[in-house]
Amino acid sequence: MRHTISLFVDNESGVLSRVAGLFSARGFNIESLNVAETMDPETSRITLVTEGDDFIISQIIKRFNNMVNVINVTDLTDEPRVEREMVLIRVEAKDKTRAEILRMADIFRAKVLDVGQKTYTLELTGDKEKVNAFIGLLLPLGIKEIARTGTVAMEREAKPSKKKGDKK
Amino acid sequence: MARMIGADMFFETLIHQGIDVVFGIPGGYVLKVYDVMTKYEDRIKHVLARHEQGATHMADGYARASGKPGVVLCTSGPAATNTVTGIATAQMDSSPVVVFTGQVPLPYLGSDAFQEADHIGITRPCTKHNYLVRRTRDLPLAMKEAFYIASTGRPSPVLVDMPKDVILGEDELVIPEKVSLRGYKPVMKGNIAQIKKAVGMILKAKRPLIFGGGGLIWSEASEELKTFAHRLEIPVTSTLMGLGSYPADDPLFISMLGMHGSYAANMAVHESDLVISIGARFDDRATGGNFEKFAPYAKIIHIDIDPSTIDKNIVVHCPILGDAKTVLKQMLELLPSEIKKNRKKWLGQINKWEREHPIGYEQNGDKILTTYVVDTLSNITKGEAIIVSDVGQHQMWVAQFYKFKYPRTHITSGGLGTMGFGFPAAIGAKFARPDKQVICVCGDGSFQMNMQELATAVENQMDLKIILMNNRHHGMVRQWQTMFFDGNYSASYFKVLPDFVKLAESFGAKGLKVERPEDVESSLREGLSTEGVVLMEIMVDCEELVYPMIAPGGAMNEMILGASDIA
């Protein structure tokens, strides 16, 4: 099953490889990973999406809790949450497709970031399905390059996340 | 506040931490640390090992025998990578070993400089935490945190990497009194609702069993365990790591369980209606590895300090997160003064199993049985020595036949099964407990993996005994080849072995060789009462097999009890 896991960690070198190491040690792939500083410059937030056996994911989360650099872990999978992802897409813009690309961008509320002789660069924010749908529509027109941030997520309400040391 | 260089801060912080012995080897990037060390000689004893793996096992043996962190100091690159087996060994058995490595100067990190290795990257999966110190003034804090993390919660190894410029740099010495880490708060006390639930389950159980592990020893819970078992009249079995936590001569003790556990212990697990696991992690060697068939009639209470062990191998009915000693105290407080136990039938059944298939041997014929040697050793020392075993058949026989009475007297590499652990760990244990008789029991295969430390033992004029069971084989490998590979003894026989007596003598130790069963007792007595480092080489039968045995993947009640079961 697909899991979205949110971690608050010490903002220091090596933390990311500790987190990633738990997955690689079990031969698990991380589908997407997003890391950035929080309001507190000493803390980073990681949003991690992975596909895997629930039992093993629950083991991994317990191991996260054991890590000295991990301040807080929440498996958002079963929580009401908002999820967003941003993508930058460079798409071929030929005479006959230029208008259509802009029309689609408008429908999807994507922004045009860069206009060139041969390409448009678009920015789109949305959940994974919306991003995939947009990419799917642009694909026949010739996508030159894409860059995705991976999912970032938050619980819908400010309810307290699980503290370390709580029993399962 | 005194200004000093990092090397001095290192020793000042060790002293502040109460450390008085360090096991290590000098080299390139830690030379300044070794240079200033002579100033601290009166307060810190440095034990010069002959190999960094040996140094790490020594620190581990010291930690297991004393309960205090064991400290390793060595240089970078090959020295650091040599410690890895020792670190992984300590991690698997929850031993607080703190390793300090030298490192190339910060500007050279990642440049493939001479003797550079990524110590942090290499040891990340086998330490609880590790530090690369970037500023001289951060060194004392990193060290304090390292000791705190290593010795609290579930004890584990921690590594601190010290680049040369950090060691040479000068700053004010600030040693923090307290350590506070926002991401690390070990839980000691058990959740009261869970404890009440557990006590209810225990009072209702008809066939309860205590399944004790190494956590009992690290949390020093032996007294509480004994009170608990006696008040409720619950039989006690133990994992390999738990041996010593409960006295073997107590009538409620039913010996070790698991792959080579006693018939009674394994049957008791299988038939029990309530398994109370304390400080154990349901490892495959303790459960037979068939988690589905494990204790099929039992509810399981699991008391452990490490949340990641809960539901890892066995899904349990009542987990209690906390320190074994604290939780046992909490449970004892909740017990009613009058307890209806009705254990006659259950204890009678266990007793019957014990009589049906006792652990035993028959020493007749002219070949010496290792079981006989261990049994004799147990009798001679009255179960009071610290026995440090290595890994293999002899290790299982020590676990089965030596009657351990006290915690921290049985030291062995259980989780990782590191051959070569025994002898250096015995050196460390002797440094921790100079008052105790310390005996390393090893095999010819395992002793050869770290025999260079004979020099360390002799150099420190130790009173240390080595009982080397020589069967000219990797005995446990040979046993598996006998049982599961049609007797195809591939690469398990040593065509060449050193003359171990002469080898010991060449290091300045004493050696004696025993070849006849009738000489075993007198030779052991002689060797054990001889001062100094004494190696007793016992020529043992290579065909003796460890029984009972649960074949891998078997259930606890599916034991091979002897040769007639193999066919």
XYZ file of C-alpha atoms in Angstrom:
735
model
C 0.000 0.000 0.000
C 1.087 3.572 -0.669
C 2.167 5.466 2.459
C 2.730 9.163 2.979
C 5.014 9.712 5.944
C 5.849 13.059 7.497
C 9.001 13.499 9.575
C 10.428 16.398 11.533
C 14.188 16.003 11.743
C 17.294 17.881 12.850
C 18.435 20.104 10.014
C 21.964 18.741 9.768
C 24.143 16.743 7.422
C 23.678 13.005 7.270
C 20.080 12.935 8.489
C 18.674 12.259 5.046
C 20.920 9.264 4.509
C 19.873 7.873 7.899
C 16.255 8.139 6.838
C 16.862 6.747 3.361
C 19.086 3.987 4.783
C 16.148 2.353 6.559
C 14.458 1.861 3.207
C 17.495 0.717 1.264
C 18.389 -1.774 4.024
C 15.085 -3.529 3.289
C 15.306 -3.202 -0.467
C 12.461 -0.675 -0.503
C 12.184 2.133 -2.992
C 11.199 5.640 -1.995
C 8.664 6.939 -4.504
C 9.188 10.572 -3.661
C 10.973 12.559 -1.038
C 10.769 16.211 -0.172
C 12.978 17.966 2.378
C 13.022 21.595 3.425
C 13.577 23.800 6.414
C 10.622 24.593 8.664
C 9.884 27.799 10.593
C 12.647 26.675 12.927
C 15.936 26.730 10.988
C 17.209 23.826 13.102
C 14.369 21.603 11.962
C 13.561 20.189 8.550
C 10.379 18.558 7.411
C 10.552 15.473 5.244
C 7.577 14.187 3.316
C 8.190 10.723 2.054
C 6.003 8.583 -0.155
C 6.657 4.889 -0.445
C 4.917 1.771 -1.569
C 5.228 -1.254 0.684
C 3.934 -3.895 2.988
C 2.062 -2.263 5.897
C 3.828 -4.416 8.453
C 7.272 -3.427 7.254
C 6.298 0.244 6.974
C 5.152 0.155 10.599
C 8.543 -1.312 11.534
C 10.295 1.440 9.619
C 8.251 4.078 11.421
C 9.220 2.590 14.786
C 12.841 2.728 13.710
C 12.403 6.372 12.702
C 11.176 6.994 16.230
C 14.363 5.435 17.557
C 16.583 7.761 15.554
C 18.224 10.479 17.584
C 17.841 13.012 14.752
C 14.155 12.312 14.214
C 11.976 14.538 16.354
C 8.560 13.381 15.240
C 7.084 10.909 12.750
C 3.526 10.642 11.477
C 2.147 8.192 8.993
C -0.405 10.360 7.213
C -1.769 7.490 5.162
C -4.903 6.978 7.208
C -5.243 10.609 8.306
C -7.394 13.236 6.620
C -4.773 15.297 4.845
C -3.940 17.697 2.076
C -1.303 16.674 -0.436
C 0.252 18.776 -3.143
C 2.985 18.452 -5.642
C 4.548 20.965 -7.968
C 5.878 20.220 -11.405
C 7.835 22.218 -13.958
C 7.233 21.098 -17.542
C 9.105 22.201 -20.612
C 6.919 21.440 -23.586
C 7.593 21.866 -27.301
C 5.715 24.886 -28.650
C 5.175 24.687 -32.390
C 3.076 27.165 -34.363
C 0.062 24.908 -34.417
C 0.277 23.855 -30.736
C 1.212 27.120 -28.997
C -2.365 28.209 -28.471
C -3.544 24.791 -27.383
C -0.821 24.556 -24.732
C -1.860 27.894 -23.295
C -5.496 26.848 -23.316
C -4.713 23.697 -21.389
C -2.516 25.602 -18.971
C -5.438 27.901 -18.357
C -7.846 25.018 -17.707
C -5.416 23.425 -15.256
C -4.464 26.799 -13.756
C -0.843 26.237 -14.639
C 1.447 29.238 -14.962
C 3.726 29.993 -17.840
C 7.167 30.611 -16.392
C 9.259 30.907 -19.510
C 8.421 31.488 -23.146
C 10.992 30.599 -25.788
C 11.222 30.219 -29.545
C 10.677 26.472 -29.341
C 9.322 25.751 -25.873
C 7.077 26.881 -23.082
C 7.964 26.167 -19.458
C 4.893 25.654 -17.279
C 4.376 25.409 -13.551
C 1.540 23.361 -12.110
C 0.566 22.631 -8.531
C -1.937 19.978 -7.543
C -2.390 16.539 -6.170
C -0.684 13.654 -7.848
C -3.652 12.782 -10.049
C -3.977 16.308 -11.403
C -0.257 16.517 -12.131
C -0.350 13.142 -13.873
C -3.398 14.147 -15.902
C -1.744 17.367 -17.067
C 1.440 15.539 -18.031
C -0.671 12.972 -19.877
C -2.352 15.669 -21.944
C 0.882 17.429 -22.829
C 2.723 14.233 -23.661
C 1.497 13.974 -27.281
C 2.616 17.563 -27.836
C 6.205 16.734 -26.949
C 7.474 17.177 -23.386
C 11.171 18.008 -23.420
C 11.814 17.886 -19.679
C 9.987 17.728 -16.367
C 10.958 18.338 -12.744
C 8.618 17.258 -9.948
C 8.956 18.141 -6.276
C 7.360 15.006 -4.976
C 4.457 15.163 -2.588
C 4.291 17.497 0.378
C 1.525 16.798 2.827
C -0.140 17.986 6.014
C -2.892 16.703 8.230
C -6.165 18.525 7.663
C -6.717 19.633 11.209
C -4.266 20.754 13.818
C -4.565 17.631 15.885
C -1.575 16.518 17.908
C 0.647 14.121 16.035
C 1.919 10.999 17.736
C 4.641 11.735 20.247
C 7.703 9.551 20.461
C 7.442 6.751 22.938
C 3.709 6.300 22.607
C 2.776 2.707 22.403
C 1.694 1.505 19.043
C 37.449 28.059 31.853
C 40.574 26.470 30.648
C 41.770 26.761 27.084
C 43.143 23.587 25.626
C 43.390 21.598 22.420
C 40.842 19.008 21.333
C 43.123 16.141 22.349
C 43.126 17.390 25.963
C 39.373 17.980 25.858
C 39.030 14.343 24.864
C 40.665 13.104 28.067
C 39.112 15.764 30.308
C 35.680 14.702 29.079
C 36.439 10.993 29.500
C 37.515 11.638 33.083
C 34.427 13.753 33.713
C 32.366 10.876 32.345
C 33.972 8.467 34.806
C 35.854 6.468 32.192
C 39.087 4.929 33.438
C 40.052 2.475 30.725
C 40.357 2.862 26.954
C 41.128 0.088 24.475
C 42.918 1.184 21.352
C 45.739 1.419 18.866
C 47.525 4.649 17.845
C 47.937 5.821 14.271
C 48.117 8.779 11.893
C 45.334 11.178 12.691
C 45.008 10.402 16.415
C 48.700 10.748 17.190
C 48.128 14.018 19.045
C 45.562 12.319 21.252
C 48.127 9.639 22.050
C 50.757 12.332 22.560
C 48.822 14.092 25.322
C 47.621 10.760 26.769
C 50.797 10.297 28.782
C 49.674 13.265 30.934
C 46.530 11.381 31.946
C 48.114 7.979 32.558
C 47.401 8.068 36.269
C 43.668 8.446 35.631
C 43.071 6.612 32.390
C 44.505 3.216 31.606
C 45.157 2.613 27.919
C 45.142 -0.996 26.797
C 47.126 -1.450 23.614
C 45.272 -4.022 21.547
C 46.894 -5.730 18.587
C 43.992 -5.280 16.194
C 41.142 -2.750 16.275
C 38.567 -5.515 16.085
C 40.175 -6.937 19.212
C 40.037 -3.508 20.876
C 36.340 -3.179 20.091
C 35.503 -6.635 21.463
C 37.531 -5.768 24.571
C 35.482 -2.629 25.104
C 32.349 -4.697 24.516
C 33.436 -7.367 27.021
C 34.224 -4.594 29.488
C 30.758 -3.092 29.010
C 28.965 -6.416 29.393
C 30.891 -7.369 32.536
C 30.582 -3.952 34.191
C 27.414 -2.393 32.795
C 29.443 0.749 32.038
C 30.276 1.941 28.518
C 33.398 0.465 26.950
C 35.646 2.887 25.065
C 37.701 2.367 21.902
C 40.240 4.795 20.485
C 41.844 4.337 17.093
C 42.808 6.110 13.938
C 41.030 6.474 10.613
C 40.580 4.306 7.531
C 41.591 0.685 8.104
C 41.529 1.149 11.883
C 37.972 2.419 11.761
C 36.823 -0.250 9.335
C 38.438 -2.875 11.578
C 36.134 -1.787 14.383
C 33.007 -2.413 12.299
C 32.633 -6.112 13.172
C 33.030 -5.200 16.823
C 30.484 -2.409 16.559
C 27.936 -4.621 14.786
C 28.504 -7.302 17.437
C 27.822 -4.799 20.213
C 24.739 -3.488 18.449
C 23.127 -6.890 18.030
C 23.602 -7.660 21.730
C 22.740 -4.127 22.959
C 26.135 -3.295 24.429
C 27.190 0.326 25.064
C 30.476 0.626 23.191
C 31.682 4.112 22.317
C 34.237 4.247 19.508
C 36.418 7.297 18.905
C 38.140 7.445 15.545
C 40.618 9.896 14.101
C 39.750 11.366 10.736
C 41.479 13.354 7.991
C 41.355 17.131 8.502
C 37.977 18.633 7.570
C 39.167 20.308 4.341
C 40.356 16.903 3.071
C 37.120 15.046 3.801
C 35.969 13.193 0.709
C 39.254 13.686 -1.141
C 40.429 10.062 -0.831
C 43.235 11.250 1.414
C 45.628 8.710 2.917
C 43.795 6.415 5.359
C 40.501 8.130 4.714
C 37.241 6.227 4.950
C 33.690 7.455 5.457
C 33.393 6.278 9.062
C 30.018 7.891 9.522
C 28.596 6.308 6.390
C 30.113 2.902 7.077
C 28.941 2.711 10.683
C 25.538 4.362 10.245
C 23.570 1.109 10.025
C 25.400 -0.542 12.937
C 25.417 2.284 15.481
C 22.577 3.833 17.443
C 23.976 7.203 16.436
C 27.250 8.662 15.249
C 28.928 12.061 15.178
C 31.345 13.837 12.918
C 32.725 16.592 15.136
C 33.287 19.789 13.162
C 34.526 22.218 15.797
C 36.937 21.658 18.662
C 34.598 23.225 21.170
C 31.807 20.817 20.164
C 33.891 17.759 21.068
C 32.939 17.532 24.779
C 29.236 17.884 23.972
C 29.410 15.234 21.248
C 31.204 12.917 23.667
C 28.692 13.486 26.458
C 25.820 12.868 24.054
C 27.553 9.761 22.736
C 27.857 8.275 26.223
C 24.312 9.258 27.078
C 22.849 7.698 23.934
C 25.017 4.581 24.209
C 24.122 3.815 27.804
C 20.456 4.801 28.089
C 17.340 3.276 26.548
C 18.370 0.156 24.700
C 22.158 0.254 25.082
C 24.009 0.343 21.781
C 27.263 1.432 20.213
C 27.936 5.035 19.190
C 30.841 6.331 17.112
C 32.475 9.754 17.343
C 34.656 10.777 14.406
C 37.337 13.342 15.245
C 39.060 15.077 12.317
C 42.707 15.927 12.914
C 42.104 19.697 12.877
C 39.423 19.293 15.551
C 41.920 17.342 17.656
C 44.603 20.007 17.175
C 42.329 23.051 17.460
C 42.259 25.104 20.680
C 39.243 26.450 22.529
C 37.624 26.836 25.941
C 36.726 23.560 27.572
C 32.996 23.456 28.245
C 31.690 20.091 29.456
C 27.911 20.176 29.739
C 26.555 18.624 32.931
C 23.321 17.459 31.374
C 22.441 16.241 27.949
C 19.093 16.994 26.404
C 18.168 15.712 22.981
C 14.801 16.634 21.539
C 14.687 13.530 19.330
C 15.747 11.024 21.983
C 13.727 10.413 25.125
C 13.889 6.808 26.267
C 10.803 5.612 28.113
C 11.523 3.910 31.431
C 8.132 3.521 33.066
C 5.527 1.257 31.549
C 2.079 2.496 30.613
C -0.072 1.813 33.655
C -3.123 0.632 31.724
C -1.013 -1.900 29.859
C 0.569 -3.051 33.109
C -2.831 -3.561 34.698
C -3.931 -5.531 31.670
C -0.787 -7.668 31.875
C -1.245 -8.348 35.584
C -4.832 -9.415 34.893
C -3.618 -11.816 32.216
C -0.941 -13.206 34.538
C -3.382 -13.802 37.410
C -5.721 -15.671 35.081
C -3.087 -17.818 33.361
C -2.856 -21.515 34.095
C 0.385 -22.281 32.294
C 2.408 -19.055 32.429
C 6.062 -18.897 31.467
C 8.685 -16.173 31.807
C 10.774 -15.756 28.669
C 13.749 -13.687 29.845
C 16.299 -11.997 27.623
C 19.421 -9.871 27.739
C 17.387 -6.780 28.617
C 17.041 -8.166 32.145
C 20.793 -7.981 32.513
C 21.210 -4.493 31.048
C 18.452 -3.131 33.264
C 19.822 -5.019 36.313
C 16.438 -6.558 36.970
C 17.535 -9.915 38.426
C 16.284 -9.254 41.957
C 12.884 -8.086 40.748
C 12.648 -11.004 38.353
C 13.336 -13.484 41.126
C 10.743 -11.916 43.419
C 8.230 -11.811 40.591
C 8.785 -15.456 39.572
C 8.645 -16.689 43.155
C 5.579 -14.735 44.185
C 3.648 -16.007 41.189
C 5.410 -19.366 40.992
C 6.091 -18.991 37.296
C 8.802 -21.084 35.642
C 11.596 -19.135 33.956
C 13.342 -19.858 30.708
C 15.958 -17.658 29.141
C 17.392 -16.760 25.787
C 21.122 -17.141 25.236
C 21.606 -13.467 26.114
C 19.512 -13.720 29.249
C 21.558 -16.493 30.885
C 22.759 -15.370 34.286
C 19.821 -13.070 34.870
C 18.148 -15.864 36.818
C 20.117 -18.397 38.897
C 20.411 -21.756 37.131
C 20.126 -23.602 40.444
C 16.734 -22.091 41.264
C 13.978 -24.731 41.037
C 11.851 -22.505 38.798
C 14.603 -22.198 36.191
C 14.106 -24.544 33.250
C 17.240 -23.679 31.209
C 17.693 -21.994 27.860
C 15.074 -22.191 25.128
C 15.452 -22.026 21.394
C 17.319 -23.806 18.652
C 19.533 -25.604 21.183
C 17.306 -25.049 24.174
C 16.289 -27.720 26.629
C 13.411 -30.057 25.810
C 11.503 -28.846 28.852
C 11.939 -25.150 28.001
C 10.873 -25.550 24.387
C 7.921 -27.765 25.271
C 6.907 -25.280 27.952
C 6.864 -22.453 25.398
C 4.818 -24.585 23.047
C 2.249 -25.610 25.662
C 2.138 -22.379 27.649
C -1.030 -20.285 27.757
C 0.826 -17.080 28.657
C 4.350 -16.163 27.602
C 5.752 -13.192 29.522
C 8.695 -11.949 27.539
C 10.988 -9.535 29.353
C 13.874 -7.864 27.550
C 13.916 -10.337 24.673
C 13.218 -9.764 21.001
C 11.882 -13.131 19.755
C 14.915 -13.686 17.594
C 14.788 -16.681 15.228
C 17.341 -18.630 17.281
C 15.169 -18.265 20.382
C 11.847 -19.055 18.732
C 12.907 -21.703 16.258
C 12.343 -19.192 13.470
C 8.849 -20.402 12.680
C 6.917 -17.444 13.984
C 3.558 -18.859 12.963
C 3.993 -22.024 15.008
C 5.460 -20.194 17.997
C 3.574 -20.699 21.267
C 0.281 -21.550 19.538
C -1.820 -21.685 22.714
C -0.375 -18.624 24.396
C -1.218 -15.000 24.798
C 1.981 -12.988 24.814
C 3.059 -10.100 27.022
C 6.096 -8.319 25.651
C 8.075 -5.995 27.908
C 10.841 -4.174 26.073
C 12.536 -0.806 26.091
C 12.851 -0.657 22.310
C 9.561 0.081 20.535
C 10.908 -1.327 17.276
C 11.084 -4.826 18.796
C 7.348 -4.804 19.521
C 5.437 -6.815 16.918
C 8.618 -7.193 14.872
C 8.759 -10.993 14.757
C 5.816 -12.041 16.876
C 2.587 -10.082 17.067
C 1.875 -9.791 20.782
C -1.291 -9.327 22.818
C 0.006 -6.966 25.444
C 3.079 -4.864 24.674
C 4.624 -2.811 27.481
C 7.216 -0.286 26.477
C 9.686 0.387 29.256
C 12.700 -0.620 31.279
C 12.522 -4.240 32.510
C 13.413 -3.448 36.113
C 10.999 -0.515 36.345
C 8.132 -2.425 34.750
C 8.708 -5.473 36.986
C 8.567 -3.176 40.022
C 5.346 -1.633 38.720
C 3.822 -5.079 38.227
C 4.936 -6.284 41.662
C 3.158 -3.316 43.247
C -0.091 -4.332 41.577
C -0.032 -7.959 42.691
C -2.594 -8.843 45.359
C -1.222 -10.137 48.646
C -3.015 -13.467 48.238
C -2.526 -15.139 44.883
C -4.308 -18.313 43.867
C -1.709 -20.040 41.784
C -2.565 -23.695 41.382
C 0.679 -24.414 39.589
C 1.008 -28.023 40.632
C -0.115 -29.485 37.333
C 1.910 -27.108 35.155
C 5.128 -27.382 37.155
C 4.596 -31.130 37.348
C 4.306 -31.318 33.567
C 7.498 -29.306 33.114
C 9.225 -31.500 35.620
C 8.137 -34.529 33.651
C 9.614 -33.063 30.458
C 12.838 -32.363 32.300
C 13.043 -35.980 33.429
C 12.058 -37.388 30.024
C 14.783 -35.633 28.088
C 17.360 -34.014 30.332
C 20.344 -32.289 28.778
C 23.101 -34.788 29.218
C 26.104 -36.656 27.878
C 27.903 -39.911 28.397
C 31.610 -39.551 28.795
C 32.857 -43.045 28.132
C 35.452 -44.076 25.602
C 38.783 -42.381 25.091
C 37.622 -39.258 23.289
C 36.957 -36.171 25.381
C 33.472 -34.703 25.042
C 33.207 -30.920 25.151
C 30.008 -31.270 27.185
C 31.976 -33.150 29.830
C 34.631 -30.413 29.922
C 32.046 -27.650 30.344
C 30.154 -29.604 32.988
C 33.402 -30.219 34.876
C 34.302 -26.545 34.581
C 30.913 -25.577 35.960
C 31.425 -27.875 38.947
C 34.987 -26.789 39.657
C 34.118 -23.077 39.550
C 30.714 -23.623 41.248
C 29.086 -21.573 38.500
C 30.707 -18.436 39.863
C 33.274 -17.568 37.209
C 32.740 -15.126 34.370
C 32.626 -17.318 31.292
C 33.240 -15.601 27.981
C 32.438 -17.978 25.185
C 33.146 -17.625 21.511
C 30.820 -18.790 18.761
C 29.997 -22.320 17.726
C 29.262 -25.683 19.319
C 31.225 -24.923 22.485
C 29.149 -21.744 22.905
C 25.919 -23.760 22.954
C 27.386 -26.295 25.364
C 28.484 -23.495 27.683
C 24.916 -22.177 27.554
C 23.495 -25.634 28.267
C 25.916 -26.984 30.868
C 27.423 -24.084 32.757
C 25.214 -23.255 35.739
C 25.301 -19.461 35.702
C 24.232 -17.894 38.980
C 24.725 -14.192 38.477
C 24.053 -11.588 35.807
C 27.038 -10.377 33.758
C 28.867 -13.673 34.214
C 27.855 -15.141 30.851
C 29.301 -13.130 27.983
C 28.944 -14.209 24.385
C 28.214 -12.888 20.910
C 24.621 -13.962 20.510
C 22.996 -11.841 17.821
C 25.794 -11.398 15.329
C 27.528 -14.675 16.223
C 30.989 -13.202 15.819
C 33.727 -15.810 15.898
C 36.822 -14.275 17.450
C 34.771 -12.299 19.954
C 35.463 -14.488 22.959
C 39.104 -13.990 23.742
C 39.354 -10.187 23.403
C 35.986 -9.820 25.172
C 37.418 -11.890 28.037
C 40.324 -9.445 28.275
C 37.824 -6.582 28.514
C 35.748 -8.455 31.100
C 38.810 -9.038 33.251
C 39.582 -5.293 33.193
C 36.014 -4.682 34.356
C 36.070 -7.379 37.062
C 39.657 -7.994 38.205
C 38.201 -9.589 41.344
C 36.534 -12.403 39.390
C 37.880 -15.530 37.773
C 37.483 -14.831 34.044
C 37.615 -17.770 31.665
C 37.427 -17.683 27.890
C 35.961 -20.858 26.443
C 36.625 -21.029 22.714
C 37.164 -23.371 19.824
C 40.184 -23.827 17.611
C 38.371 -22.053 14.778
C 37.238 -19.038 16.754
C 40.454 -18.592 18.732
C 42.406 -18.323 15.492
C 40.329 -15.295 14.553
C 41.770 -13.043 17.267
C 44.629 -14.955 18.869
C 47.001 -12.006 18.380
C 45.467 -10.526 21.548
C 47.476 -13.038 23.580
C 50.135 -10.333 23.449
C 47.712 -7.804 24.978
C 46.799 -10.175 27.798
C 50.396 -11.034 28.617
C 51.548 -7.421 28.327
C 48.984 -6.455 30.964
C 50.020 -9.346 33.221
C 46.466 -10.553 33.332
C 45.167 -13.487 35.284
C 43.135 -14.923 32.465
C 42.341 -18.495 31.491
C 41.601 -19.816 28.032
C 39.988 -23.202 27.560
C 40.366 -24.047 23.908
C 38.242 -26.963 22.709
C 40.244 -28.310 19.791
C 38.284 -30.570 17.453
C 40.283 -29.558 14.364
C 37.071 -28.326 12.764
C 34.637 -25.524 12.447
C 32.502 -27.650 14.724
C 29.099 -26.076 14.171
C 29.653 -26.020 10.421
C 30.564 -29.679 10.633
C 27.410 -30.362 12.661
C 25.199 -28.786 9.977
C 27.092 -30.702 7.298
C 26.425 -33.898 9.251
C 22.754 -33.151 9.736
C 21.692 -31.291 6.617
C 24.379 -31.784 3.939
C 24.830 -35.584 3.899
C 28.148 -35.422 5.694
C 29.829 -33.440 2.939
C 32.501 -31.828 5.126
C 33.372 -29.030 2.775
C 36.099 -26.711 4.118
C 35.288 -27.388 7.758
C 38.441 -29.373 8.546
C 41.769 -27.718 9.403
C 44.664 -29.583 7.835
C 47.021 -27.186 9.555
C 46.658 -25.803 13.051
C 49.272 -24.141 15.216
C 50.591 -25.958 18.245
C 48.455 -23.880 20.607
C 50.584 -24.654 23.661
C 53.747 -23.481 21.932
C 51.847 -20.551 20.497
C 50.820 -19.448 23.991
C 54.356 -19.928 25.230
C 55.755 -17.875 22.367
C 53.683 -14.941 23.653
C 54.936 -15.489 27.197
C 51.738 -17.200 28.341
C 51.508 -20.688 29.794
C 50.044 -23.594 27.918
C 48.930 -27.091 28.700
C 47.375 -29.788 26.587
C 44.790 -32.375 27.630
C 44.263 -35.480 25.538
C 42.627 -38.062 27.817
C 39.248 -37.855 29.548
C 40.744 -38.913 32.854
C 43.049 -35.869 32.808
C 40.336 -33.266 32.200
C 39.432 -32.467 35.780
C 42.964 -32.414 37.185
C 44.263 -30.371 34.241
C 41.452 -27.846 34.512
C 42.133 -27.504 38.229
C 45.825 -27.058 37.557
C 45.304 -24.561 34.741
C 42.725 -22.522 36.611
C 44.889 -22.224 39.691
C 48.019 -21.242 37.771
C 48.695 -17.491 37.860
C 48.823 -15.514 34.636
C 47.550 -16.126 31.143
C 47.033 -19.873 30.802
C 45.828 -21.591 27.657
C 44.385 -25.064 28.189
C 44.091 -26.905 24.901
C 41.629 -29.758 25.197
C 41.584 -32.259 22.352
C 37.886 -33.021 21.948
C 35.771 -35.347 19.843
C 34.758 -33.685 16.579
C 31.741 -35.970 16.222
C 29.853 -34.776 19.263
C 26.731 -32.869 18.212
C 24.702 -30.251 20.030
C 21.249 -31.545 21.009
C 18.399 -30.822 21.246
C 18.139 -29.002 17.966
C 15.207 -27.334 16.274
C 15.934 -27.496 12.571
C 15.622 -24.036 10.977
C 11.954 -23.185 10.474
C 10.758 -25.813 12.932
C 8.282 -25.285 15.740
C 9.406 -25.292 19.350
C 8.046 -28.804 19.952
C 9.770 -30.233 16.876
C 13.160 -31.054 18.316
C 15.840 -33.392 17.132
C 16.849 -34.972 20.424
C 19.706 -37.193 19.359
C 21.394 -39.117 16.551
C 18.498 -41.595 16.341
C 16.183 -38.772 15.241
C 18.224 -37.944 12.149
C 18.174 -41.328 10.369
